[in-house]
mmCIF file of C-alpha atoms and ligand atoms in Angstrom:
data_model
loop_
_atom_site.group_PDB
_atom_site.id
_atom_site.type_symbol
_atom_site.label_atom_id
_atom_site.label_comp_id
_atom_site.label_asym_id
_atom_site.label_seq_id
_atom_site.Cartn_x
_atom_site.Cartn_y
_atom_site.Cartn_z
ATOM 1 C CA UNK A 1 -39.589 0.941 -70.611
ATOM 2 C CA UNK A 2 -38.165 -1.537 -72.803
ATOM 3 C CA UNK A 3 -34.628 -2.381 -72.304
ATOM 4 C CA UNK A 4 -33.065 -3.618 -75.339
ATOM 5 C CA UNK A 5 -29.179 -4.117 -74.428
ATOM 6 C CA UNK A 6 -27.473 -5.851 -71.102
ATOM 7 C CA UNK A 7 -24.087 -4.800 -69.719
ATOM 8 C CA UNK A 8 -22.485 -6.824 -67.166
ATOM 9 C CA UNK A 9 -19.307 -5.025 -65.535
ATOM 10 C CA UNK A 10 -17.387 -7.365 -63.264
ATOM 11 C CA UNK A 11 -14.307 -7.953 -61.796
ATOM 12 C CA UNK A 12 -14.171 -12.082 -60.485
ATOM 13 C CA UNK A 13 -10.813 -13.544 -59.782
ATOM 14 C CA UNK A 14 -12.810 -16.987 -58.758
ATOM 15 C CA UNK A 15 -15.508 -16.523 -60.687
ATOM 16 C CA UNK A 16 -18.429 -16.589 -58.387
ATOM 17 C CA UNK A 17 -19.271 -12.748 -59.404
ATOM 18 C CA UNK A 18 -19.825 -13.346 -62.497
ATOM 19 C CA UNK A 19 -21.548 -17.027 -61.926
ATOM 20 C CA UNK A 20 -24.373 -14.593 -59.909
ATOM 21 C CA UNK A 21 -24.496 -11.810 -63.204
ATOM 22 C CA UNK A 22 -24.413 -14.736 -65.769
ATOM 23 C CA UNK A 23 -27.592 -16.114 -63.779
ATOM 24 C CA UNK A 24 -28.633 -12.737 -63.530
ATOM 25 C CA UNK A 25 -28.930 -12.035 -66.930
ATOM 26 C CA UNK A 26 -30.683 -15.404 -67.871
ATOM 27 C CA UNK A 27 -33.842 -13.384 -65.848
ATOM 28 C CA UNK A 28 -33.469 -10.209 -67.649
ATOM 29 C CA UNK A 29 -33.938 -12.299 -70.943
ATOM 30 C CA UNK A 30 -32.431 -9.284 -72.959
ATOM 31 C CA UNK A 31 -31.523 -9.820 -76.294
ATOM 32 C CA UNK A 32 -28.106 -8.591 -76.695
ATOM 33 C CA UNK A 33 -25.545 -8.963 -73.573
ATOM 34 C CA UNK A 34 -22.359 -7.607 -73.640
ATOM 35 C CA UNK A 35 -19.819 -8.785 -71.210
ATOM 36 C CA UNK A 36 -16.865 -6.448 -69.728
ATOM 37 C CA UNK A 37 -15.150 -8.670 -67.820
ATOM 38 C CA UNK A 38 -12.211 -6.191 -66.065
ATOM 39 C CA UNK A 39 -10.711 -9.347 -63.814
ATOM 40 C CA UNK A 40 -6.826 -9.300 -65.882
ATOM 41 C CA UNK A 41 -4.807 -6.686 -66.087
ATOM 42 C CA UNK A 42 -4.974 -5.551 -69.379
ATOM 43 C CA UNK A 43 -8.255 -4.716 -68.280
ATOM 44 C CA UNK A 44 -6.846 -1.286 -66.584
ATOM 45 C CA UNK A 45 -5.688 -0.479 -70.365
ATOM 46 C CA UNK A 46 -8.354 2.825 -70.263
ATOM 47 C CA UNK A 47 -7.205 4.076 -66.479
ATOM 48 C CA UNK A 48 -3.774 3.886 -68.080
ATOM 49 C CA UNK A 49 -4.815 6.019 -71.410
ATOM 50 C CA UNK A 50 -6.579 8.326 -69.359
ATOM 51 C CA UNK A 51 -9.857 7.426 -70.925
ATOM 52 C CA UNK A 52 -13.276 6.492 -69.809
ATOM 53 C CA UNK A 53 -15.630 3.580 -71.532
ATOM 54 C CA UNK A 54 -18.668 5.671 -72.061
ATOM 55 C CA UNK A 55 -22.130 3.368 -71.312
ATOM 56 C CA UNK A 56 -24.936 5.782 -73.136
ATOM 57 C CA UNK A 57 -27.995 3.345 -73.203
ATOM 58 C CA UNK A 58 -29.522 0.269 -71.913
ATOM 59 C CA UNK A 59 -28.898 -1.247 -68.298
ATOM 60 C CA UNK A 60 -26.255 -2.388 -66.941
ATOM 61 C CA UNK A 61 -25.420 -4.954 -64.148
ATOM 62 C CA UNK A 62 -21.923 -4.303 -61.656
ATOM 63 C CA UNK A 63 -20.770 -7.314 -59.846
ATOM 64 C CA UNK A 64 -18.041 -6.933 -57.605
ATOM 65 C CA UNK A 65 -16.638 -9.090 -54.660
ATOM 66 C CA UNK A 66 -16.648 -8.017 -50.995
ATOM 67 C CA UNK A 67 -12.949 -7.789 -49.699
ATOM 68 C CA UNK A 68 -12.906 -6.882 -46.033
ATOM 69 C CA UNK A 69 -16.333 -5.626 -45.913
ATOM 70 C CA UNK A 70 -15.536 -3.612 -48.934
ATOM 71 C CA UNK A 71 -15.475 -3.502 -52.817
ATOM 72 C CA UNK A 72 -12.061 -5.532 -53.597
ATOM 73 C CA UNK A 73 -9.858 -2.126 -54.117
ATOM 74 C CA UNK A 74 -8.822 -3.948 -57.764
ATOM 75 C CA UNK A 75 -12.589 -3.739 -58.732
ATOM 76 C CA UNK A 76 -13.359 -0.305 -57.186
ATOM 77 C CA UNK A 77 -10.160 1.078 -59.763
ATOM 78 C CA UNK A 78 -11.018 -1.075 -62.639
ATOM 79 C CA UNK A 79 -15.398 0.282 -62.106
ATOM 80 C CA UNK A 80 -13.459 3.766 -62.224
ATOM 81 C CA UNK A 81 -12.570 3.436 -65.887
ATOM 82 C CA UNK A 82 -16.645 3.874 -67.038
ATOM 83 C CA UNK A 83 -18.549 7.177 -67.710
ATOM 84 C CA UNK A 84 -22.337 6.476 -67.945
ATOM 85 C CA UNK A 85 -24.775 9.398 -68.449
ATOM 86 C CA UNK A 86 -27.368 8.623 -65.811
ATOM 87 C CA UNK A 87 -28.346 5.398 -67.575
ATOM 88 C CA UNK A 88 -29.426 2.925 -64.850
ATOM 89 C CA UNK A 89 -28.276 -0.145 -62.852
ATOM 90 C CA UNK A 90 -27.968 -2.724 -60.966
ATOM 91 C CA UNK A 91 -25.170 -3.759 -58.160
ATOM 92 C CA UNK A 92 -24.009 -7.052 -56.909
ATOM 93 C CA UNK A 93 -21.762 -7.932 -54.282
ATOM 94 C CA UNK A 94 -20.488 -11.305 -53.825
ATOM 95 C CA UNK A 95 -18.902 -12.125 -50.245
ATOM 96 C CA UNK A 96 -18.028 -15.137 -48.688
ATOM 97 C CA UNK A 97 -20.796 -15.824 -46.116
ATOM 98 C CA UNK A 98 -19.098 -13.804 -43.241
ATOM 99 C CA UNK A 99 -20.525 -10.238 -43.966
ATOM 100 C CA UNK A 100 -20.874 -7.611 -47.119
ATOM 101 C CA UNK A 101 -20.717 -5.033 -44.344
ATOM 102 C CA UNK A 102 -20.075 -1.566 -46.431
ATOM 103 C CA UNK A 103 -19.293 -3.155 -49.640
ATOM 104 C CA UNK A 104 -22.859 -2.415 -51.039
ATOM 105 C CA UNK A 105 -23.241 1.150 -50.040
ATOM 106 C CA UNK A 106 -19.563 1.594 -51.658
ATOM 107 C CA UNK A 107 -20.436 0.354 -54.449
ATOM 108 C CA UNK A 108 -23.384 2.432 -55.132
ATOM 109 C CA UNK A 109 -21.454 5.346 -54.097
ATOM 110 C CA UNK A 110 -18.574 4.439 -57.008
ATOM 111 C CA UNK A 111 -21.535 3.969 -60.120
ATOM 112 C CA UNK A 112 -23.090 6.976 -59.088
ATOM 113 C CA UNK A 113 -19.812 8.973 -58.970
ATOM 114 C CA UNK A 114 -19.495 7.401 -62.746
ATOM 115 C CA UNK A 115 -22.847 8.549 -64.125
ATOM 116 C CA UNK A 116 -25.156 5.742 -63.501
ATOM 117 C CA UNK A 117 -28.549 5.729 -61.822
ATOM 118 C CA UNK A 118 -29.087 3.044 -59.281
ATOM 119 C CA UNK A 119 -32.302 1.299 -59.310
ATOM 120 C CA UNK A 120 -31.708 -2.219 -57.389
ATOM 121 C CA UNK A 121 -28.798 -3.979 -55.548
ATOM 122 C CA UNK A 122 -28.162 -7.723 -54.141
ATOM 123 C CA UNK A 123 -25.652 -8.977 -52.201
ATOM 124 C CA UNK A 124 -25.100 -12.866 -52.665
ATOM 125 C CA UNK A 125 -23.011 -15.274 -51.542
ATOM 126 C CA UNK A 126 -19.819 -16.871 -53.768
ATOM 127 C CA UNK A 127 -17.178 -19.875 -52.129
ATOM 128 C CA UNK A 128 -15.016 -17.893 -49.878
ATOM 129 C CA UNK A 129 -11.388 -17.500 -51.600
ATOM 130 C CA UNK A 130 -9.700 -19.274 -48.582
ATOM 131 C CA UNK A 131 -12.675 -22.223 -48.406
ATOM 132 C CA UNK A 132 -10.899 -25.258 -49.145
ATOM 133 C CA UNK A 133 -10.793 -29.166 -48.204
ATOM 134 C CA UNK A 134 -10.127 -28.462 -44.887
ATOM 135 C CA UNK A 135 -11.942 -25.312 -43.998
ATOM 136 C CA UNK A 136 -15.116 -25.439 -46.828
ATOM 137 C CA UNK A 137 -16.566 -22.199 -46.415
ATOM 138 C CA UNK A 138 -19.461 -21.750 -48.646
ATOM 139 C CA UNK A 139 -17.760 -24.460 -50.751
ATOM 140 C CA UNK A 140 -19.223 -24.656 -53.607
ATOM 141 C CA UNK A 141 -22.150 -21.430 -53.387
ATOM 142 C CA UNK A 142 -23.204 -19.924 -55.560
ATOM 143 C CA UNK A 143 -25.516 -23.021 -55.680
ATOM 144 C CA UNK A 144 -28.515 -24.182 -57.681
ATOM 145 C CA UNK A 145 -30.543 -22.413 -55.390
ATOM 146 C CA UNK A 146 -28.417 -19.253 -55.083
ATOM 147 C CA UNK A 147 -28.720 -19.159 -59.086
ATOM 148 C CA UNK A 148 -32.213 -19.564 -59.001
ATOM 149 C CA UNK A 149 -32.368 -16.638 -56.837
ATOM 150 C CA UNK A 150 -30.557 -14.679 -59.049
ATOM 151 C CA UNK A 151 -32.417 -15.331 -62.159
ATOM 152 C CA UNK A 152 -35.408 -14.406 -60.154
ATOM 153 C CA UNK A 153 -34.275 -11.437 -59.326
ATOM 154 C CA UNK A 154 -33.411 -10.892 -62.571
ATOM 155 C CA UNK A 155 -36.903 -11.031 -63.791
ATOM 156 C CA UNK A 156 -38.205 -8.600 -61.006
ATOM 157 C CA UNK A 157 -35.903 -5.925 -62.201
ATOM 158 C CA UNK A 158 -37.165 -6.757 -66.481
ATOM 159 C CA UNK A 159 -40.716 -6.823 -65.074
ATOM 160 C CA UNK A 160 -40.358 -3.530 -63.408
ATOM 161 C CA UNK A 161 -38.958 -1.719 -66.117
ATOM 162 C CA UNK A 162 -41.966 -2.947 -68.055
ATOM 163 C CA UNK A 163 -44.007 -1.522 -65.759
ATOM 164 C CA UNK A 164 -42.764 2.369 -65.579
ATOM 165 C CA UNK A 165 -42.623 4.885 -68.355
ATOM 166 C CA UNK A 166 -39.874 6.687 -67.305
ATOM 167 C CA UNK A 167 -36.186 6.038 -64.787
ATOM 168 C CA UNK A 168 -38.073 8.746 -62.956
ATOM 169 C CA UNK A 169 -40.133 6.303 -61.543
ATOM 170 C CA UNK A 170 -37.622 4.723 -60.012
ATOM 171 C CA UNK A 171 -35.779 5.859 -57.157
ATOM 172 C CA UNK A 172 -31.991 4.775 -55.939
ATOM 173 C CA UNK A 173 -32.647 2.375 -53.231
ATOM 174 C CA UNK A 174 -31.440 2.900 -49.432
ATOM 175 C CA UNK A 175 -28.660 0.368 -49.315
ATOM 176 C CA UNK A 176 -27.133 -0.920 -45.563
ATOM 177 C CA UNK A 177 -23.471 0.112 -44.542
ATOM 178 C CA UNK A 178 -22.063 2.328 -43.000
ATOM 179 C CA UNK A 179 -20.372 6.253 -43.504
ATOM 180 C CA UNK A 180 -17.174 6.391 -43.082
ATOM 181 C CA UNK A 181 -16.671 3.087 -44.640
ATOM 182 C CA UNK A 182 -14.754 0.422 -42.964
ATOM 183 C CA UNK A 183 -11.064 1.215 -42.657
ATOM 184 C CA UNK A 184 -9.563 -0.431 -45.811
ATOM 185 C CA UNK A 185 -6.772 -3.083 -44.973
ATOM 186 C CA UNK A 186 -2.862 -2.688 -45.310
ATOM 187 C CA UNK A 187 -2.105 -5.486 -47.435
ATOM 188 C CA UNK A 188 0.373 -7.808 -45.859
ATOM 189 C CA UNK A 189 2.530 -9.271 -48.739
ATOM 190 C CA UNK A 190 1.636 -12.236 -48.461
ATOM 191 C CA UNK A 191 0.997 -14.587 -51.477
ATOM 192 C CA UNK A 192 0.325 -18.504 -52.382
ATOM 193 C CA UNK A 193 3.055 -20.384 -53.106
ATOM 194 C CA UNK A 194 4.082 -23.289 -55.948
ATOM 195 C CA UNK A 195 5.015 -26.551 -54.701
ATOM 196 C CA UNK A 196 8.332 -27.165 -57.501
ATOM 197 C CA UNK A 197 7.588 -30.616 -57.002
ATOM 198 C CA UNK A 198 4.002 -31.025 -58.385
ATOM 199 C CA UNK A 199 4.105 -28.188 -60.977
ATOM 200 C CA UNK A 200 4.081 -28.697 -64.308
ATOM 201 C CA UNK A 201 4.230 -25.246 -65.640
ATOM 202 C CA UNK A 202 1.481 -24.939 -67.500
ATOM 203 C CA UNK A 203 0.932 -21.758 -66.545
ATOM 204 C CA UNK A 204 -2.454 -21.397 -65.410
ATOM 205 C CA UNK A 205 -1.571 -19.474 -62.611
ATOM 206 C CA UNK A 206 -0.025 -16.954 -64.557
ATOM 207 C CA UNK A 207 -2.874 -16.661 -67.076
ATOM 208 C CA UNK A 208 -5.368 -15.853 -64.229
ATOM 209 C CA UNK A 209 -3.948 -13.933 -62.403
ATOM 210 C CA UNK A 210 -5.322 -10.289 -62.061
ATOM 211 C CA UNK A 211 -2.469 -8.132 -60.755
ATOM 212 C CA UNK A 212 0.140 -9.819 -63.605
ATOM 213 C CA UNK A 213 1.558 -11.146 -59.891
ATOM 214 C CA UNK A 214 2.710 -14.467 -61.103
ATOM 215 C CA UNK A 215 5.418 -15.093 -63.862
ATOM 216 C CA UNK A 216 7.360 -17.944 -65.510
ATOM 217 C CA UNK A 217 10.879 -18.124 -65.800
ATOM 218 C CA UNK A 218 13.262 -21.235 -64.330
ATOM 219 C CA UNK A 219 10.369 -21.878 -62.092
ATOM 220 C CA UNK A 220 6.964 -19.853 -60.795
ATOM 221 C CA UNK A 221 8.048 -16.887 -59.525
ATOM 222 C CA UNK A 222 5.529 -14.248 -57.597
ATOM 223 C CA UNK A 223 5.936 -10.743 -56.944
ATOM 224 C CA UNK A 224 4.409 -10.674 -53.141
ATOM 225 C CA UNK A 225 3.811 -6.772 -53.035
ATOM 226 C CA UNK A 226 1.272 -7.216 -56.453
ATOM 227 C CA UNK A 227 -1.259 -9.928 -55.194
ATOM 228 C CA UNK A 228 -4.157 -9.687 -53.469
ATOM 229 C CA UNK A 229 -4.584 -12.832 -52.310
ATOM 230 C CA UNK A 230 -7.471 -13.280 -54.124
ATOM 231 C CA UNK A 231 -6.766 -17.462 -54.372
ATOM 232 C CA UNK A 232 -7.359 -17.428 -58.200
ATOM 233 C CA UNK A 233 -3.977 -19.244 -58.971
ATOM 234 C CA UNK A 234 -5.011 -21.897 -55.575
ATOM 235 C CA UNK A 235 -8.419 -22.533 -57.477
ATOM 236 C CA UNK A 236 -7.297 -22.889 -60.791
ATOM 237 C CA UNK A 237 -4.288 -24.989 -60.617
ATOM 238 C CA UNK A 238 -4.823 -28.526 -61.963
ATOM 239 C CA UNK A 239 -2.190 -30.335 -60.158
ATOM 240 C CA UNK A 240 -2.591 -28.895 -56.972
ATOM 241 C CA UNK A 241 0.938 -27.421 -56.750
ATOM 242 C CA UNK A 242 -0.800 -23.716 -55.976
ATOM 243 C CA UNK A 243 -1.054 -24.009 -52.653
ATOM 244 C CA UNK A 244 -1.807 -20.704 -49.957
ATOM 245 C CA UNK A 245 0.248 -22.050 -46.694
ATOM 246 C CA UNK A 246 0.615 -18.436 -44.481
ATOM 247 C CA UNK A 247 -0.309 -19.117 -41.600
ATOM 248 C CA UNK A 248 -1.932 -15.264 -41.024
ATOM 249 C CA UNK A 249 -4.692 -16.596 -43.835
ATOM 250 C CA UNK A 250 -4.653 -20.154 -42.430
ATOM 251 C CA UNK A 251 -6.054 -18.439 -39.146
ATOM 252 C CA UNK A 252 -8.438 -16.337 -40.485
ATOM 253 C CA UNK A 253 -9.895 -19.276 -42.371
ATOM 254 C CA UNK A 254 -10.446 -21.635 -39.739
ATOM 255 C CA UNK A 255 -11.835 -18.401 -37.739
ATOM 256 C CA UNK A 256 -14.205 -17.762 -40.506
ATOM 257 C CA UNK A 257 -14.682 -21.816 -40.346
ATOM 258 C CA UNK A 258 -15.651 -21.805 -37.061
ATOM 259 C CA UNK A 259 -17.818 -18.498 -36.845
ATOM 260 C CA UNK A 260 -19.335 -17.959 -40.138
ATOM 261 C CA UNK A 261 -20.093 -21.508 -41.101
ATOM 262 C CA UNK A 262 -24.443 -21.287 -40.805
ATOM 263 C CA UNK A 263 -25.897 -20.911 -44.639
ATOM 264 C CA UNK A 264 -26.234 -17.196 -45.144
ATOM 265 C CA UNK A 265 -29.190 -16.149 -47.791
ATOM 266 C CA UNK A 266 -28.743 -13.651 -50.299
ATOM 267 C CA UNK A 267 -30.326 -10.053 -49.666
ATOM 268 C CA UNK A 268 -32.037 -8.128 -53.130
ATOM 269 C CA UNK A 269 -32.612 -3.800 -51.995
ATOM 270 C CA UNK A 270 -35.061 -2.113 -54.421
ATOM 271 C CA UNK A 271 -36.031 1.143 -54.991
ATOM 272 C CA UNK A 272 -40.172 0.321 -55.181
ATOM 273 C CA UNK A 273 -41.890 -2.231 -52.905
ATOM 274 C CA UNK A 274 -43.375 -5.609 -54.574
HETATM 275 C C1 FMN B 301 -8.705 -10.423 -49.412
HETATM 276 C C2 FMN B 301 -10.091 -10.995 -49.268
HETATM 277 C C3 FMN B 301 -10.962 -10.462 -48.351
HETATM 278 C C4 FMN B 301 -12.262 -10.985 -48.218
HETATM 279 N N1 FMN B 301 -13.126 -10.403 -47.323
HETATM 280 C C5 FMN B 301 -14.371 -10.912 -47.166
HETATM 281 C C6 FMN B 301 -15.289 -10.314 -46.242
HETATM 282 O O1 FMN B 301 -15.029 -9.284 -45.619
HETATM 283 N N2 FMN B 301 -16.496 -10.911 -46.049
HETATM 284 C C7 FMN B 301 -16.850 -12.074 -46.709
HETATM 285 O O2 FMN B 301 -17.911 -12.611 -46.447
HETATM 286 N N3 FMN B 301 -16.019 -12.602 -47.681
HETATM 287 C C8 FMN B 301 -14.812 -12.044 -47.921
HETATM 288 N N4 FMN B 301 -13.966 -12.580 -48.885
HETATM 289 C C9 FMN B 301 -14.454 -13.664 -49.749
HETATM 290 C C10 FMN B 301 -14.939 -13.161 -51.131
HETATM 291 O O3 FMN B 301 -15.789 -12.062 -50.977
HETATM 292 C C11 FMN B 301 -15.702 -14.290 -51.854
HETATM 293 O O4 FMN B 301 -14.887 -15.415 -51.938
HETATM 294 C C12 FMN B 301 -16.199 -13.903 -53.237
HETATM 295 O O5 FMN B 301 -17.124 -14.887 -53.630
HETATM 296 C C13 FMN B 301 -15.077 -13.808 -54.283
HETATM 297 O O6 FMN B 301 -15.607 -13.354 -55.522
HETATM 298 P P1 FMN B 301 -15.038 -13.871 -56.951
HETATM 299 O O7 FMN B 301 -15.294 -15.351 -56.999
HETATM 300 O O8 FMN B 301 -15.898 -13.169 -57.955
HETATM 301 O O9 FMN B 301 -13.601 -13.548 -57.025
HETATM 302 C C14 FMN B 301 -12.676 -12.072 -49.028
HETATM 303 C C15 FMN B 301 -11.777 -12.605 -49.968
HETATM 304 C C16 FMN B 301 -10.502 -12.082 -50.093
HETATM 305 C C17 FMN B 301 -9.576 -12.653 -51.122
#
């Protein structure tokens, strides 16, 4: 089969999703690549018109981060949007080197339920959005090495399809997790904070933001109930005035600091052996 157009569907507040299917599609080596990047909000434009992006053709490669062992709820609603008619494709999960526990199988279960076939999945490992100075959890990943990784598997996925007449001839892959899936969790309203005295209002929290959570007036203002903690602002603020200070997420990070600081390695699931 000859593949001649690349989709990558993502939703990456900190960018390490996409990092993996930009990497990704440099092993593919498919001429034209199209990029849906759903991360801001007026990415939920088609949930709101009641519509559906229709994929008809060509693969296509869904990236989403693992929030509490499952598919961040903003990228499960923003996947929602697309109608594919059983063209095939790949899934990615990006977690923070603690554990993609369901997050895999859920995300399987969400393209199928929006018309796409399956045929390989990965789950790799991104800087965890709490990592920091202090507690550097997978600081830094995905690495040179991670990105080689992904390139390669990249080309394992183009070299298969070159292989097989048909998407018959590949089946959906078993992926690990669990049925029910982990119990999602309440969010907490809790949010990062700006330090008045460092910002300069440039507004780059505000312009990254996924949930439309942050606004400019006066001074930075955030609407608590909207974000989802996802660190975006934290990583992207150039004067260091973004700043996540709760001390609920400063526990869990020197927890995850302490327990889940050993180099995981990411994990590819195919449908065929090699
Ligand atoms: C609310 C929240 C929950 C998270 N839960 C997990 C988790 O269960 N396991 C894990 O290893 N990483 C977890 N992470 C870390 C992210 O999966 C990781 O940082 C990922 O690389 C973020 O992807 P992005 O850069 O594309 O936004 C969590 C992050 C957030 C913000």
């Amino acid at each position: 089969m000859n593949i001649k157009n690349l989709r990558l569907i993502y939703f990456s507040p900190t960018q390490t999703t996409k990092k993996v299917l930009s990497a990704m599609a440099d092993g593919l080596n498919i001429e034209t690549v199209m990029h849906f990047d759903l991360t801001l909000p007026d990415s939920i434009r088609y949930e709101e018109a009641g519509d559906k992006i229709r994929i008809d053709e060509g693969l296509t490669v869904i990236g989403a981060p693992v929030y509490a062992g499952r598919v961040a709820p903003e990228a499960a609603r923003r996947i929602r949007q697309f109608k594919a008619r059983g063209t095939p494709a790949v899934l990615v999960v990006l977690y923070g080197n603690r554990e993609f526990e369901d997050a895999l199988r859920e995300l399987k279960d969400l393209a199928v339920e929006a018309g796409f076939k399956p045929v390989a999945g990965g789950a790799f490992i991104g800087e965890h959005s709490y990592a920091d100075t202090k507690f550097p959890i997978a600081r830094r990943r995905p690495d040179q090495k991670d990105l080689e990784k992904c390139s390669e598997f990249g080309a394992l996925i183009k070299e298969k399809f070159q292989q097989v007449d048909s998407l018959d001839s590949l089946p959906i892959p078993e992926f690990p997790g669990n049925y029910p899936y982990r119990e999602a969790h309440a969010s907490k309203e809790i949010s990062p904070e700006t330090l008045e005295k460092r910002c300069t209002r440039c507004e780059a929290c505000v312009s990254v933001c996924p949930t439309a959570a942050i606004v400019l007036e006066d001074k930075v203002l955030t609407e608590t109930g909207a974000c989802i903690v996802c660190c975006a602002c934290v990583k992207s603020c150039p004067s260091g005035a973004r700043v996540m200070r709760d001390p609920h997420i400063l526990a869990i990070a020197e927890w995850l600091w302490e327990n889940y600081s050993k180099r995981k390695e990411p994990e590819i699931f195919l449908g065929w052996r090699r």
